mmCIF file with all atom_site columns, C-alpha atoms in Angstrom:
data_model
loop_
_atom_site.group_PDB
_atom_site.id
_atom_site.type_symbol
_atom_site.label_atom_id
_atom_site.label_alt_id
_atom_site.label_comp_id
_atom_site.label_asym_id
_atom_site.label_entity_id
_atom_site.label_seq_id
_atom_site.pdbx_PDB_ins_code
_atom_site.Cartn_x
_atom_site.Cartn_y
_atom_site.Cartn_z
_atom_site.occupancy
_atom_site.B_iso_or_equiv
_atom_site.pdbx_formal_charge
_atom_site.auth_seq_id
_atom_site.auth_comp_id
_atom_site.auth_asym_id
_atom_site.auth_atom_id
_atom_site.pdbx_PDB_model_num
ATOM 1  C CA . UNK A 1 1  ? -1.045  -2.266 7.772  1.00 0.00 ? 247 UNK A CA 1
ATOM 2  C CA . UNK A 1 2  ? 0.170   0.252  5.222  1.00 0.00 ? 248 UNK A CA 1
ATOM 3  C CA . UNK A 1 3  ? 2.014   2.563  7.934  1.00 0.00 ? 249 UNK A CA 1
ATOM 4  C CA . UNK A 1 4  ? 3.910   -0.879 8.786  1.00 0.00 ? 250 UNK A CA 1
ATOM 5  C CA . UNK A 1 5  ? 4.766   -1.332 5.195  1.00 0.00 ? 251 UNK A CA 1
ATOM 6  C CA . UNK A 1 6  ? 5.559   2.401  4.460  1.00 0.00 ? 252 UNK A CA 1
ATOM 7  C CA . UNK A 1 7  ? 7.899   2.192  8.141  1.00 0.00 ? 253 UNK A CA 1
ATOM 8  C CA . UNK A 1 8  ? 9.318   -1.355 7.365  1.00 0.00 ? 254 UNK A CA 1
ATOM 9  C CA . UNK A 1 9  ? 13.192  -1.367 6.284  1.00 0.00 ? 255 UNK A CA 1
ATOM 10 C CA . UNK A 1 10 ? 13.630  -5.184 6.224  1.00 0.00 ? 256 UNK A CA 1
ATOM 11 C CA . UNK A 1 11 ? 11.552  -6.407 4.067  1.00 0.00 ? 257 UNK A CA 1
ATOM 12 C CA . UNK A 1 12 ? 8.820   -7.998 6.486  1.00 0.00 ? 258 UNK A CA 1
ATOM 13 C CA . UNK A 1 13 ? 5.909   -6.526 5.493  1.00 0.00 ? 259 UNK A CA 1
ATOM 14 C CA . UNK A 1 14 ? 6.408   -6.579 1.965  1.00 0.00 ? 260 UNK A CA 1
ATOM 15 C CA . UNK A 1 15 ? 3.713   -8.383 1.167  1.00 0.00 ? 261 UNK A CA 1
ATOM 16 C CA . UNK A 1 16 ? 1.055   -6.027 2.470  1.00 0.00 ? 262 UNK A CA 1
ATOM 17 C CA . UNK A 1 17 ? 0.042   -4.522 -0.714 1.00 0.00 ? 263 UNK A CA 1
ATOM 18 C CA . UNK A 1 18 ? -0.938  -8.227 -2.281 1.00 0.00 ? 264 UNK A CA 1
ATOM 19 C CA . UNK A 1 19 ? -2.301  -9.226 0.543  1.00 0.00 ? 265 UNK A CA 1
ATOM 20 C CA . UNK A 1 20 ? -4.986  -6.381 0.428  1.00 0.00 ? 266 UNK A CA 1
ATOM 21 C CA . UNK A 1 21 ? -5.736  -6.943 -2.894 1.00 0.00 ? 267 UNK A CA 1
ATOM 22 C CA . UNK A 1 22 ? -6.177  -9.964 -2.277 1.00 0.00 ? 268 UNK A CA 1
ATOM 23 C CA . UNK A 1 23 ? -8.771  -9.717 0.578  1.00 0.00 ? 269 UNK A CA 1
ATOM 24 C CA . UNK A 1 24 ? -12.487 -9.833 0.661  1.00 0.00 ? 270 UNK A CA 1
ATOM 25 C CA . UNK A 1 25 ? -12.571 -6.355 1.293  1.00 0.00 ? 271 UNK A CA 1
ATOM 26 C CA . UNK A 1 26 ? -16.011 -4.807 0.725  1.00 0.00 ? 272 UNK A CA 1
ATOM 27 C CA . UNK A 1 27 ? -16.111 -2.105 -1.976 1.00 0.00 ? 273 UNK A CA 1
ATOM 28 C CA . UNK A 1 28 ? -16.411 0.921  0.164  1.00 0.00 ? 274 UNK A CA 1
ATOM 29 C CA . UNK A 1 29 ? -13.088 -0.170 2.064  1.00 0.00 ? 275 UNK A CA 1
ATOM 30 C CA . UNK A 1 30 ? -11.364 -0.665 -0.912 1.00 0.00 ? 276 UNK A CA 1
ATOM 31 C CA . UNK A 1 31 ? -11.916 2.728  -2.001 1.00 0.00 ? 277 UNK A CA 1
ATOM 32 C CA . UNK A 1 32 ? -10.778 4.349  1.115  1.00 0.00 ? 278 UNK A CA 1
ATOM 33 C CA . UNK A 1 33 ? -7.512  1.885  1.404  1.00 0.00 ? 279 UNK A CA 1
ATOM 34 C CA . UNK A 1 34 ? -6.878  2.812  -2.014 1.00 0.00 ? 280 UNK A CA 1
ATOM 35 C CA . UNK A 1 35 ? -7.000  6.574  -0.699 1.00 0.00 ? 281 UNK A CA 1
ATOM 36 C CA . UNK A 1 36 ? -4.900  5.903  1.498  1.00 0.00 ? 282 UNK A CA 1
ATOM 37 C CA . UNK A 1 37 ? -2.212  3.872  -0.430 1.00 0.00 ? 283 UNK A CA 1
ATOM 38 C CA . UNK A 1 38 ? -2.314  7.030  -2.932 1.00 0.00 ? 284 UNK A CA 1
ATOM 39 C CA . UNK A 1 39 ? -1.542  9.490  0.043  1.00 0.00 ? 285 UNK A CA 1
ATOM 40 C CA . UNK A 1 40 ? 1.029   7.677  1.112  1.00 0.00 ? 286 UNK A CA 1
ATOM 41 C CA . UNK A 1 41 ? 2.574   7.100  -2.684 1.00 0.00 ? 287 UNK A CA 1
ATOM 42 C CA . UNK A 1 42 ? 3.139   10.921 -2.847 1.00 0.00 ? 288 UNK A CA 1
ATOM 43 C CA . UNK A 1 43 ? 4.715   11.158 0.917  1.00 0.00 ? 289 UNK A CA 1
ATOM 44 C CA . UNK A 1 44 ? 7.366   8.680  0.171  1.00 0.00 ? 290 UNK A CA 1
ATOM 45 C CA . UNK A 1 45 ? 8.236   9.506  -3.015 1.00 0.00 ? 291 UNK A CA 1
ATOM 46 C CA . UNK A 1 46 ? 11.238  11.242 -2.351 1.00 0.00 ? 292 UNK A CA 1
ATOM 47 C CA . UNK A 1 47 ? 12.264  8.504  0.719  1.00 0.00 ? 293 UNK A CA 1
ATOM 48 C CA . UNK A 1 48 ? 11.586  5.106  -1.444 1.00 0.00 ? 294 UNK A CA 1
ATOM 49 C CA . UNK A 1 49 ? 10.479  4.830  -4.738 1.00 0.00 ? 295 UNK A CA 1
ATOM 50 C CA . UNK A 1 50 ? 9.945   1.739  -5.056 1.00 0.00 ? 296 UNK A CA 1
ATOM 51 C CA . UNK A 1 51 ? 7.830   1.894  -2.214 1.00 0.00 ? 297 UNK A CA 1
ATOM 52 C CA . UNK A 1 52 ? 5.790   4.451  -3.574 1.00 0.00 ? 298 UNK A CA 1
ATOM 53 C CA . UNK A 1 53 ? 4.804   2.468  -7.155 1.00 0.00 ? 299 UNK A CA 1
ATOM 54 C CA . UNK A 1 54 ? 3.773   0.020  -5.036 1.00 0.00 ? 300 UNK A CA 1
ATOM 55 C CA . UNK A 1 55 ? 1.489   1.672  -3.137 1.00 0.00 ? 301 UNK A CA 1
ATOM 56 C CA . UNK A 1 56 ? 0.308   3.603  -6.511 1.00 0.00 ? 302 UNK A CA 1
ATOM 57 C CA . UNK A 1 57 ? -0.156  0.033  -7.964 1.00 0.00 ? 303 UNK A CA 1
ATOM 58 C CA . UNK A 1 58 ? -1.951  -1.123 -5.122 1.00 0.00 ? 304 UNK A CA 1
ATOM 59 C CA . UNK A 1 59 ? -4.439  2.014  -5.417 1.00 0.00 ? 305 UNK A CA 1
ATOM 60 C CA . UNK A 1 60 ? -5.147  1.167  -8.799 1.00 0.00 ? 306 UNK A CA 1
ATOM 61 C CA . UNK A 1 61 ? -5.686  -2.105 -8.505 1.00 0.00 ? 307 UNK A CA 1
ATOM 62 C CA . UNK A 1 62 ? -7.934  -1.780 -5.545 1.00 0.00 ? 308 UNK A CA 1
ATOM 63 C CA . UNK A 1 63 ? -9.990  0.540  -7.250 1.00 0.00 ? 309 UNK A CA 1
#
């Protein structure tokens, strides 16, 4: 889900991030989505800012 928000140009899978904080996930997948959200922050940095708060929010928030 996050490589299809990270790839995503149009705007349709801008509501990944809130969607996986707001699922049932159990803790131990939280953690490792939230690793991967903060990866991906620092790859796309330079490509789309915005993009990469959000998926530095979304690691905070899932953690």
């Amino acid at each position: 889900m996050l490589a299809a928000y990270v790839a995503d140009e149009y705007g349709r899978f801008a509501e990944v991030p809130e969607l996986l904080v707001e699922a049932e996930l159990p803790v131990d997948v939280r953690r490792e989505v939230a690793a991967v959200a903060e990866a991906l922050a620092s790859k796309v940095t330079r490509r789309d800012s915005h993009k990469s708060r959000e998926l530095g929010s979304l690691a905070a928030r899932l953690r």
